[in-house]
Amino acid sequence: MLNFSRRQFLAASAAGLAAGSLSGCATGTKNALRRKPPAQSALQLLFYADTHAQWQPVYVHPAANHLGPMSLLGQAPYITEQSRLASLGLKSNSLAASWLTAQGARSVVQPFKQMGGYAVLAEALAEKRKAFGSEASLTLEGGQCWNASGLATLTQGRYGPLSSHWLGAEVRVASEEAALWPEAVEQLYKDFKRPVLTAEQPIRYFTKSGVRIAVVGCVNPWQQFPQGFDEQAWLKGLQAQVNLAAKSASLVLLLSDAGTNPNLWLSTQLQGVDLILSSRGQDLWPQLVRVQSNQNAIPVCFAGSQGQGFVELHLTAEGNDWHFNLQYHALFSDAEPASSAVSQQITQLRAAYASWLDQPLATAPDWLYRRDVLAGSWDQIIAEALKTTGAELTLAPGLRHGVALPPGAVITRDHLLSLTAGYPATLFNLPANRSQLQSRLEVGADQLLSDDWFLHTSEDLPRLTGSHFLLRYQALAGQRISELNWPVASTSEQVKVAGWSTHYQGEGVALWQVMENWLRERPKNWQLPEIEKPSLAFVDGHPGWHPEALL
């Protein structure tokens, strides 16, 4: 357990279906806390998460680099590219490679492939429910589904409940909407008209095919404990809710918006849960994941992001336990029905905002992407825009939200708003000195790489430009960052820094407006600025680290 001073420090500083060959079987965790499942029970669970309110199709761009804690070295989901394909018994030219790996997604065989979109996602989910029988099927929505797109930002999530109805969600976990739109969230939940699992009301029961199912919600702990995250208090509270749920249920599901590593940590700590459905981390793995170091670990399900696909789980009772069979269904947007009801509603609802959201600002000179352990090309564009404020350094959180764009695609306001994840991001000046800046970087590295998995906020390393540092992959907490340099032009220890944060509410120009001004000034054939990255030590040979895959 963390000591008090370190915890407080961390809290303050955080201020086409193509998956037939990727099915995965797993046996549920034997558990004396819940009731024995009825004999010969069969259930279907449908799960999607982290759609980021992207109603329209998106370009395929999975993360190339998954650099996680040393204790998870070589384990899913911290494994990528050829290592990932080999672990699943697949070839690099397989169809799955086009959506499972960054290199495959940008191959010349299937260039600029688009996936997802709520119209095709809604139809695919409806077909699965109909085929299995709605009385034996439960559709669950993870976090980050009402926020993050440009339209969601403009309307304060007004159409979130409706979009969940399109997808047939029967229960969802409370997510970013509570922090973004506190005055509107009560009405949003009323409009949903179905259970929303919150910290105050975390349990709902369902009966499917004669089986009583308890769904326990786990909200983002960093929002639940804003004055200082205490992992033991968090665990104790969750365990109490699970114990209550297990008293009358044959199947206990944890629908968690805590993020990848916190959910993996919970899988080794909780008792009485049969399956954890993970969101916020935006990770995808087409099989259930168990922490290898713990034979009693609860299986964890990772469904990916942006509505590019969904998970189908078939559950059958085997004695006192459940048997899981998982299929991940990748959805290619060319399968979208031409005139579906959902497609028509999307067109109608966007009509009032489309001219403003889709305003062309520039043309993408190369692949623009967000998620990367160190920096994405979108973040370099953000840094270049921030430099127009006269700053010598730029510092930004390692957010993973944002739509990828291929070379030649038109950049719009919708894309810029999506990059801020729906938060009211503003500019501010950070009084900078070497020790303060290094401390912020150490916190980011600790959250990313620490073996205290519950610390992970599902963000990548903070983005720093105008300076350089060395990041040691295997090092003690507080000793991962070194050789931090100041800009050559600086003549004092006080360096002007421009940045933005999802935790900072202050005066300044909105970040997307700064970016728009910068983009409008780009010449017709402009080039992508070189991405500034720190150096890394002790990552050679890591199965989840393949920088050469970034084409």
JSON list of N, CA, C and O in Angstrom, two decimals, residues 279-327:
[
{"chain": "A", "resi": 279, "resn": "SER", "atom": "N", "xyz": [-13.27, -1.14, -19.52]},
{"chain": "A", "resi": 279, "resn": "SER", "atom": "CA", "xyz": [-13.31, 0.03, -20.42]},
{"chain": "A", "resi": 279, "resn": "SER", "atom": "C", "xyz": [-12.42, 1.13, -19.86]},
{"chain": "A", "resi": 279, "resn": "SER", "atom": "O", "xyz": [-11.86, 1.00, -18.78]},
{"chain": "A", "resi": 280, "resn": "ARG", "atom": "N", "xyz": [-12.27, 2.19, -20.62]},
{"chain": "A", "resi": 280, "resn": "ARG", "atom": "CA", "xyz": [-11.42, 3.35, -20.37]},
{"chain": "A", "resi": 280, "resn": "ARG", "atom": "C", "xyz": [-10.01, 3.17, -20.93]},
{"chain": "A", "resi": 280, "resn": "ARG", "atom": "O", "xyz": [-9.42, 4.09, -21.46]},
{"chain": "A", "resi": 281, "resn": "GLY", "atom": "N", "xyz": [-9.45, 1.98, -20.86]},
{"chain": "A", "resi": 281, "resn": "GLY", "atom": "CA", "xyz": [-8.09, 1.77, -21.36]},
{"chain": "A", "resi": 281, "resn": "GLY", "atom": "C", "xyz": [-7.99, 1.76, -22.87]},
{"chain": "A", "resi": 281, "resn": "GLY", "atom": "O", "xyz": [-6.91, 1.90, -23.42]},
{"chain": "A", "resi": 282, "resn": "GLN", "atom": "N", "xyz": [-9.12, 1.52, -23.57]},
{"chain": "A", "resi": 282, "resn": "GLN", "atom": "CA", "xyz": [-9.18, 1.50, -25.03]},
{"chain": "A", "resi": 282, "resn": "GLN", "atom": "C", "xyz": [-8.39, 0.35, -25.64]},
{"chain": "A", "resi": 282, "resn": "GLN", "atom": "O", "xyz": [-8.03, 0.36, -26.81]},
{"chain": "A", "resi": 283, "resn": "ASP", "atom": "N", "xyz": [-8.09, -0.65, -24.81]},
{"chain": "A", "resi": 283, "resn": "ASP", "atom": "CA", "xyz": [-7.33, -1.80, -25.30]},
{"chain": "A", "resi": 283, "resn": "ASP", "atom": "C", "xyz": [-8.26, -2.83, -25.93]},
{"chain": "A", "resi": 283, "resn": "ASP", "atom": "O", "xyz": [-9.43, -2.93, -25.58]},
{"chain": "A", "resi": 284, "resn": "LEU", "atom": "N", "xyz": [-7.68, -3.62, -26.86]},
{"chain": "A", "resi": 284, "resn": "LEU", "atom": "CA", "xyz": [-8.39, -4.71, -27.51]},
{"chain": "A", "resi": 284, "resn": "LEU", "atom": "C", "xyz": [-7.55, -5.98, -27.38]},
{"chain": "A", "resi": 284, "resn": "LEU", "atom": "O", "xyz": [-6.34, -5.97, -27.62]},
{"chain": "A", "resi": 285, "resn": "TRP", "atom": "N", "xyz": [-8.20, -7.04, -26.97]},
{"chain": "A", "resi": 285, "resn": "TRP", "atom": "CA", "xyz": [-7.58, -8.36, -27.04]},
{"chain": "A", "resi": 285, "resn": "TRP", "atom": "C", "xyz": [-8.69, -9.35, -27.35]},
{"chain": "A", "resi": 285, "resn": "TRP", "atom": "O", "xyz": [-9.70, -9.39, -26.66]},
{"chain": "A", "resi": 286, "resn": "PRO", "atom": "N", "xyz": [-8.54, -10.14, -28.43]},
{"chain": "A", "resi": 286, "resn": "PRO", "atom": "CA", "xyz": [-9.64, -11.00, -28.90]},
{"chain": "A", "resi": 286, "resn": "PRO", "atom": "C", "xyz": [-9.81, -12.29, -28.12]},
{"chain": "A", "resi": 286, "resn": "PRO", "atom": "O", "xyz": [-10.43, -13.22, -28.60]},
{"chain": "A", "resi": 287, "resn": "GLN", "atom": "N", "xyz": [-9.27, -12.35, -26.93]},
{"chain": "A", "resi": 287, "resn": "GLN", "atom": "CA", "xyz": [-9.46, -13.47, -26.02]},
{"chain": "A", "resi": 287, "resn": "GLN", "atom": "C", "xyz": [-9.57, -12.92, -24.61]},
{"chain": "A", "resi": 287, "resn": "GLN", "atom": "O", "xyz": [-9.11, -11.81, -24.34]},
{"chain": "A", "resi": 288, "resn": "LEU", "atom": "N", "xyz": [-10.16, -13.69, -23.70]},
{"chain": "A", "resi": 288, "resn": "LEU", "atom": "CA", "xyz": [-10.17, -13.28, -22.31]},
{"chain": "A", "resi": 288, "resn": "LEU", "atom": "C", "xyz": [-8.75, -13.32, -21.76]},
{"chain": "A", "resi": 288, "resn": "LEU", "atom": "O", "xyz": [-7.96, -14.20, -22.10]},
{"chain": "A", "resi": 289, "resn": "VAL", "atom": "N", "xyz": [-8.43, -12.36, -20.91]},
{"chain": "A", "resi": 289, "resn": "VAL", "atom": "CA", "xyz": [-7.06, -12.23, -20.38]},
{"chain": "A", "resi": 289, "resn": "VAL", "atom": "C", "xyz": [-7.07, -12.57, -18.89]},
{"chain": "A", "resi": 289, "resn": "VAL", "atom": "O", "xyz": [-7.90, -12.06, -18.13]},
{"chain": "A", "resi": 290, "resn": "ARG", "atom": "N", "xyz": [-6.14, -13.40, -18.50]},
{"chain": "A", "resi": 290, "resn": "ARG", "atom": "CA", "xyz": [-5.91, -13.68, -17.08]},
{"chain": "A", "resi": 290, "resn": "ARG", "atom": "C", "xyz": [-4.48, -13.29, -16.73]},
{"chain": "A", "resi": 290, "resn": "ARG", "atom": "O", "xyz": [-3.56, -13.55, -17.52]},
{"chain": "A", "resi": 291, "resn": "VAL", "atom": "N", "xyz": [-4.29, -12.70, -15.57]},
{"chain": "A", "resi": 291, "resn": "VAL", "atom": "CA", "xyz": [-2.93, -12.39, -15.12]},
{"chain": "A", "resi": 291, "resn": "VAL", "atom": "C", "xyz": [-2.21, -13.70, -14.85]},
{"chain": "A", "resi": 291, "resn": "VAL", "atom": "O", "xyz": [-2.67, -14.52, -14.04]},
{"chain": "A", "resi": 292, "resn": "GLN", "atom": "N", "xyz": [-1.09, -13.92, -15.53]},
{"chain": "A", "resi": 292, "resn": "GLN", "atom": "CA", "xyz": [-0.43, -15.21, -15.49]},
{"chain": "A", "resi": 292, "resn": "GLN", "atom": "C", "xyz": [0.15, -15.55, -14.12]},
{"chain": "A", "resi": 292, "resn": "GLN", "atom": "O", "xyz": [0.30, -16.71, -13.77]},
{"chain": "A", "resi": 293, "resn": "SER", "atom": "N", "xyz": [0.47, -14.54, -13.33]},
{"chain": "A", "resi": 293, "resn": "SER", "atom": "CA", "xyz": [1.11, -14.78, -12.04]},
{"chain": "A", "resi": 293, "resn": "SER", "atom": "C", "xyz": [0.11, -15.18, -10.95]},
{"chain": "A", "resi": 293, "resn": "SER", "atom": "O", "xyz": [0.52, -15.45, -9.83]},
{"chain": "A", "resi": 294, "resn": "ASN", "atom": "N", "xyz": [-1.18, -15.19, -11.28]},
{"chain": "A", "resi": 294, "resn": "ASN", "atom": "CA", "xyz": [-2.20, -15.50, -10.28]},
{"chain": "A", "resi": 294, "resn": "ASN", "atom": "C", "xyz": [-3.18, -16.51, -10.86]},
{"chain": "A", "resi": 294, "resn": "ASN", "atom": "O", "xyz": [-3.98, -16.19, -11.72]},
{"chain": "A", "resi": 295, "resn": "GLN", "atom": "N", "xyz": [-3.11, -17.75, -10.37]},
{"chain": "A", "resi": 295, "resn": "GLN", "atom": "CA", "xyz": [-3.95, -18.81, -10.93]},
{"chain": "A", "resi": 295, "resn": "GLN", "atom": "C", "xyz": [-5.43, -18.61, -10.64]},
{"chain": "A", "resi": 295, "resn": "GLN", "atom": "O", "xyz": [-6.28, -19.20, -11.30]},
{"chain": "A", "resi": 296, "resn": "ASN", "atom": "N", "xyz": [-5.75, -17.79, -9.66]},
{"chain": "A", "resi": 296, "resn": "ASN", "atom": "CA", "xyz": [-7.14, -17.52, -9.32]},
{"chain": "A", "resi": 296, "resn": "ASN", "atom": "C", "xyz": [-7.66, -16.21, -9.91]},
{"chain": "A", "resi": 296, "resn": "ASN", "atom": "O", "xyz": [-8.74, -15.75, -9.54]},
{"chain": "A", "resi": 297, "resn": "ALA", "atom": "N", "xyz": [-6.88, -15.60, -10.79]},
{"chain": "A", "resi": 297, "resn": "ALA", "atom": "CA", "xyz": [-7.27, -14.30, -11.35]},
{"chain": "A", "resi": 297, "resn": "ALA", "atom": "C", "xyz": [-8.57, -14.42, -12.13]},
{"chain": "A", "resi": 297, "resn": "ALA", "atom": "O", "xyz": [-8.82, -15.40, -12.84]},
{"chain": "A", "resi": 298, "resn": "ILE", "atom": "N", "xyz": [-9.39, -13.41, -12.00]},
{"chain": "A", "resi": 298, "resn": "ILE", "atom": "CA", "xyz": [-10.66, -13.33, -12.73]},
{"chain": "A", "resi": 298, "resn": "ILE", "atom": "C", "xyz": [-10.36, -13.00, -14.19]},
{"chain": "A", "resi": 298, "resn": "ILE", "atom": "O", "xyz": [-9.52, -12.13, -14.47]},
{"chain": "A", "resi": 299, "resn": "PRO", "atom": "N", "xyz": [-11.00, -13.64, -15.16]},
{"chain": "A", "resi": 299, "resn": "PRO", "atom": "CA", "xyz": [-10.77, -13.27, -16.56]},
{"chain": "A", "resi": 299, "resn": "PRO", "atom": "C", "xyz": [-11.27, -11.85, -16.85]},
{"chain": "A", "resi": 299, "resn": "PRO", "atom": "O", "xyz": [-12.29, -11.42, -16.31]},
{"chain": "A", "resi": 300, "resn": "VAL", "atom": "N", "xyz": [-10.52, -11.15, -17.70]},
{"chain": "A", "resi": 300, "resn": "VAL", "atom": "CA", "xyz": [-10.84, -9.76, -18.05]},
{"chain": "A", "resi": 300, "resn": "VAL", "atom": "C", "xyz": [-11.09, -9.69, -19.55]},
{"chain": "A", "resi": 300, "resn": "VAL", "atom": "O", "xyz": [-10.35, -10.29, -20.35]},
{"chain": "A", "resi": 301, "resn": "CYS", "atom": "N", "xyz": [-12.10, -8.93, -19.94]},
{"chain": "A", "resi": 301, "resn": "CYS", "atom": "CA", "xyz": [-12.48, -8.78, -21.34]},
{"chain": "A", "resi": 301, "resn": "CYS", "atom": "C", "xyz": [-12.16, -7.36, -21.82]},
{"chain": "A", "resi": 301, "resn": "CYS", "atom": "O", "xyz": [-12.58, -6.38, -21.20]},
{"chain": "A", "resi": 302, "resn": "PHE", "atom": "N", "xyz": [-11.41, -7.25, -22.93]},
{"chain": "A", "resi": 302, "resn": "PHE", "atom": "CA", "xyz": [-11.05, -5.96, -23.53]},
{"chain": "A", "resi": 302, "resn": "PHE", "atom": "C", "xyz": [-11.71, -5.87, -24.91]},
{"chain": "A", "resi": 302, "resn": "PHE", "atom": "O", "xyz": [-11.41, -6.68, -25.79]},
{"chain": "A", "resi": 303, "resn": "ALA", "atom": "N", "xyz": [-12.58, -4.88, -25.10]},
{"chain": "A", "resi": 303, "resn": "ALA", "atom": "CA", "xyz": [-13.42, -4.81, -26.30]},
{"chain": "A", "resi": 303, "resn": "ALA", "atom": "C", "xyz": [-12.96, -3.79, -27.33]},
{"chain": "A", "resi": 303, "resn": "ALA", "atom": "O", "xyz": [-13.63, -3.59, -28.34]},
{"chain": "A", "resi": 304, "resn": "GLY", "atom": "N", "xyz": [-11.80, -3.12, -27.12]},
{"chain": "A", "resi": 304, "resn": "GLY", "atom": "CA", "xyz": [-11.36, -2.13, -28.09]},
{"chain": "A", "resi": 304, "resn": "GLY", "atom": "C", "xyz": [-12.08, -0.81, -27.95]},
{"chain": "A", "resi": 304, "resn": "GLY", "atom": "O", "xyz": [-12.69, -0.53, -26.91]},
{"chain": "A", "resi": 305, "resn": "SER", "atom": "N", "xyz": [-12.01, 0.02, -28.99]},
{"chain": "A", "resi": 305, "resn": "SER", "atom": "CA", "xyz": [-12.56, 1.37, -28.87]},
{"chain": "A", "resi": 305, "resn": "SER", "atom": "C", "xyz": [-13.15, 1.86, -30.18]},
{"chain": "A", "resi": 305, "resn": "SER", "atom": "O", "xyz": [-12.99, 1.25, -31.23]},
{"chain": "A", "resi": 306, "resn": "GLN", "atom": "N", "xyz": [-13.83, 2.99, -30.09]},
{"chain": "A", "resi": 306, "resn": "GLN", "atom": "CA", "xyz": [-14.39, 3.75, -31.22]},
{"chain": "A", "resi": 306, "resn": "GLN", "atom": "C", "xyz": [-15.41, 2.96, -32.04]},
{"chain": "A", "resi": 306, "resn": "GLN", "atom": "O", "xyz": [-15.68, 3.28, -33.18]},
{"chain": "A", "resi": 307, "resn": "GLY", "atom": "N", "xyz": [-15.99, 1.94, -31.43]},
{"chain": "A", "resi": 307, "resn": "GLY", "atom": "CA", "xyz": [-17.04, 1.20, -32.11]},
{"chain": "A", "resi": 307, "resn": "GLY", "atom": "C", "xyz": [-16.59, 0.42, -33.32]},
{"chain": "A", "resi": 307, "resn": "GLY", "atom": "O", "xyz": [-17.39, 0.13, -34.22]},
{"chain": "A", "resi": 308, "resn": "GLN", "atom": "N", "xyz": [-15.30, 0.05, -33.36]},
{"chain": "A", "resi": 308, "resn": "GLN", "atom": "CA", "xyz": [-14.79, -0.70, -34.51]},
{"chain": "A", "resi": 308, "resn": "GLN", "atom": "C", "xyz": [-15.20, -2.17, -34.45]},
{"chain": "A", "resi": 308, "resn": "GLN", "atom": "O", "xyz": [-14.98, -2.92, -35.41]},
{"chain": "A", "resi": 309, "resn": "GLY", "atom": "N", "xyz": [-15.78, -2.60, -33.33]},
{"chain": "A", "resi": 309, "resn": "GLY", "atom": "CA", "xyz": [-16.22, -3.97, -33.19]},
{"chain": "A", "resi": 309, "resn": "GLY", "atom": "C", "xyz": [-16.84, -4.17, -31.82]},
{"chain": "A", "resi": 309, "resn": "GLY", "atom": "O", "xyz": [-17.00, -3.22, -31.05]},
{"chain": "A", "resi": 310, "resn": "PHE", "atom": "N", "xyz": [-17.19, -5.42, -31.53]},
{"chain": "A", "resi": 310, "resn": "PHE", "atom": "CA", "xyz": [-17.77, -5.72, -30.23]},
{"chain": "A", "resi": 310, "resn": "PHE", "atom": "C", "xyz": [-17.43, -7.15, -29.85]},
{"chain": "A", "resi": 310, "resn": "PHE", "atom": "O", "xyz": [-16.98, -7.96, -30.68]},
{"chain": "A", "resi": 311, "resn": "VAL", "atom": "N", "xyz": [-17.66, -7.47, -28.58]},
{"chain": "A", "resi": 311, "resn": "VAL", "atom": "CA", "xyz": [-17.38, -8.81, -28.06]},
{"chain": "A", "resi": 311, "resn": "VAL", "atom": "C", "xyz": [-18.69, -9.57, -27.91]},
{"chain": "A", "resi": 311, "resn": "VAL", "atom": "O", "xyz": [-19.68, -9.03, -27.41]},
{"chain": "A", "resi": 312, "resn": "GLU", "atom": "N", "xyz": [-18.67, -10.82, -28.34]},
{"chain": "A", "resi": 312, "resn": "GLU", "atom": "CA", "xyz": [-19.77, -11.75, -28.11]},
{"chain": "A", "resi": 312, "resn": "GLU", "atom": "C", "xyz": [-19.25, -12.87, -27.21]},
{"chain": "A", "resi": 312, "resn": "GLU", "atom": "O", "xyz": [-18.26, -13.54, -27.55]},
{"chain": "A", "resi": 313, "resn": "LEU", "atom": "N", "xyz": [-19.90, -13.06, -26.08]},
{"chain": "A", "resi": 313, "resn": "LEU", "atom": "CA", "xyz": [-19.51, -14.10, -25.13]},
{"chain": "A", "resi": 313, "resn": "LEU", "atom": "C", "xyz": [-20.66, -15.08, -24.95]},
{"chain": "A", "resi": 313, "resn": "LEU", "atom": "O", "xyz": [-21.78, -14.68, -24.63]},
{"chain": "A", "resi": 314, "resn": "HIS", "atom": "N", "xyz": [-20.39, -16.36, -25.17]},
{"chain": "A", "resi": 314, "resn": "HIS", "atom": "CA", "xyz": [-21.35, -17.41, -24.88]},
{"chain": "A", "resi": 314, "resn": "HIS", "atom": "C", "xyz": [-20.95, -18.08, -23.58]},
{"chain": "A", "resi": 314, "resn": "HIS", "atom": "O", "xyz": [-19.81, -18.51, -23.41]},
{"chain": "A", "resi": 315, "resn": "LEU", "atom": "N", "xyz": [-21.90, -18.18, -22.66]},
{"chain": "A", "resi": 315, "resn": "LEU", "atom": "CA", "xyz": [-21.66, -18.77, -21.35]},
{"chain": "A", "resi": 315, "resn": "LEU", "atom": "C", "xyz": [-22.51, -20.02, -21.20]},
{"chain": "A", "resi": 315, "resn": "LEU", "atom": "O", "xyz": [-23.72, -20.00, -21.49]},
{"chain": "A", "resi": 316, "resn": "THR", "atom": "N", "xyz": [-21.88, -21.09, -20.77]},
{"chain": "A", "resi": 316, "resn": "THR", "atom": "CA", "xyz": [-22.60, -22.33, -20.47]},
{"chain": "A", "resi": 316, "resn": "THR", "atom": "C", "xyz": [-22.21, -22.80, -19.08]},
{"chain": "A", "resi": 316, "resn": "THR", "atom": "O", "xyz": [-21.06, -22.66, -18.66]},
{"chain": "A", "resi": 317, "resn": "ALA", "atom": "N", "xyz": [-23.18, -23.33, -18.37]},
{"chain": "A", "resi": 317, "resn": "ALA", "atom": "CA", "xyz": [-22.94, -23.81, -17.00]},
{"chain": "A", "resi": 317, "resn": "ALA", "atom": "C", "xyz": [-22.25, -25.17, -17.05]},
{"chain": "A", "resi": 317, "resn": "ALA", "atom": "O", "xyz": [-22.65, -26.06, -17.81]},
{"chain": "A", "resi": 318, "resn": "GLU", "atom": "N", "xyz": [-21.20, -25.32, -16.25]},
{"chain": "A", "resi": 318, "resn": "GLU", "atom": "CA", "xyz": [-20.49, -26.58, -16.12]},
{"chain": "A", "resi": 318, "resn": "GLU", "atom": "C", "xyz": [-20.31, -26.86, -14.63]},
{"chain": "A", "resi": 318, "resn": "GLU", "atom": "O", "xyz": [-19.36, -26.39, -14.01]},
{"chain": "A", "resi": 319, "resn": "GLY", "atom": "N", "xyz": [-21.25, -27.61, -14.06]},
{"chain": "A", "resi": 319, "resn": "GLY", "atom": "CA", "xyz": [-21.20, -27.91, -12.62]},
{"chain": "A", "resi": 319, "resn": "GLY", "atom": "C", "xyz": [-21.39, -26.65, -11.81]},
{"chain": "A", "resi": 319, "resn": "GLY", "atom": "O", "xyz": [-22.40, -25.95, -11.94]},
{"chain": "A", "resi": 320, "resn": "ASN", "atom": "N", "xyz": [-20.40, -26.32, -10.99]},
{"chain": "A", "resi": 320, "resn": "ASN", "atom": "CA", "xyz": [-20.46, -25.12, -10.15]},
{"chain": "A", "resi": 320, "resn": "ASN", "atom": "C", "xyz": [-19.85, -23.90, -10.83]},
{"chain": "A", "resi": 320, "resn": "ASN", "atom": "O", "xyz": [-19.68, -22.87, -10.20]},
{"chain": "A", "resi": 321, "resn": "ASP", "atom": "N", "xyz": [-19.51, -24.01, -12.09]},
{"chain": "A", "resi": 321, "resn": "ASP", "atom": "CA", "xyz": [-18.74, -22.97, -12.74]},
{"chain": "A", "resi": 321, "resn": "ASP", "atom": "C", "xyz": [-19.37, -22.59, -14.08]},
{"chain": "A", "resi": 321, "resn": "ASP", "atom": "O", "xyz": [-20.30, -23.23, -14.57]},
{"chain": "A", "resi": 322, "resn": "TRP", "atom": "N", "xyz": [-18.82, -21.51, -14.66]},
{"chain": "A", "resi": 322, "resn": "TRP", "atom": "CA", "xyz": [-19.23, -21.05, -15.99]},
{"chain": "A", "resi": 322, "resn": "TRP", "atom": "C", "xyz": [-18.10, -21.27, -16.97]},
{"chain": "A", "resi": 322, "resn": "TRP", "atom": "O", "xyz": [-16.93, -21.09, -16.65]},
{"chain": "A", "resi": 323, "resn": "HIS", "atom": "N", "xyz": [-18.47, -21.64, -18.18]},
{"chain": "A", "resi": 323, "resn": "HIS", "atom": "CA", "xyz": [-17.51, -21.76, -19.28]},
{"chain": "A", "resi": 323, "resn": "HIS", "atom": "C", "xyz": [-17.76, -20.63, -20.28]},
{"chain": "A", "resi": 323, "resn": "HIS", "atom": "O", "xyz": [-18.90, -20.43, -20.71]},
{"chain": "A", "resi": 324, "resn": "PHE", "atom": "N", "xyz": [-16.71, -19.89, -20.64]},
{"chain": "A", "resi": 324, "resn": "PHE", "atom": "CA", "xyz": [-16.84, -18.75, -21.54]},
{"chain": "A", "resi": 324, "resn": "PHE", "atom": "C", "xyz": [-16.25, -19.08, -22.91]},
{"chain": "A", "resi": 324, "resn": "PHE", "atom": "O", "xyz": [-15.15, -19.63, -23.01]},
{"chain": "A", "resi": 325, "resn": "ASN", "atom": "N", "xyz": [-16.96, -18.69, -23.95]},
{"chain": "A", "resi": 325, "resn": "ASN", "atom": "CA", "xyz": [-16.43, -18.74, -25.31]},
{"chain": "A", "resi": 325, "resn": "ASN", "atom": "C", "xyz": [-16.56, -17.36, -25.91]},
{"chain": "A", "resi": 325, "resn": "ASN", "atom": "O", "xyz": [-17.67, -16.83, -26.03]},
{"chain": "A", "resi": 326, "resn": "LEU", "atom": "N", "xyz": [-15.44, -16.74, -26.27]},
{"chain": "A", "resi": 326, "resn": "LEU", "atom": "CA", "xyz": [-15.44, -15.35, -26.72]},
{"chain": "A", "resi": 326, "resn": "LEU", "atom": "C", "xyz": [-15.13, -15.26, -28.21]},
{"chain": "A", "resi": 326, "resn": "LEU", "atom": "O", "xyz": [-14.23, -15.95, -28.71]},
{"chain": "A", "resi": 327, "resn": "GLN", "atom": "N", "xyz": [-15.84, -14.38, -28.88]},
{"chain": "A", "resi": 327, "resn": "GLN", "atom": "CA", "xyz": [-15.51, -13.98, -30.24]},
{"chain": "A", "resi": 327, "resn": "GLN", "atom": "C", "xyz": [-15.52, -12.45, -30.32]},
{"chain": "A", "resi": 327, "resn": "GLN", "atom": "O", "xyz": [-16.48, -11.82, -29.86]}
]
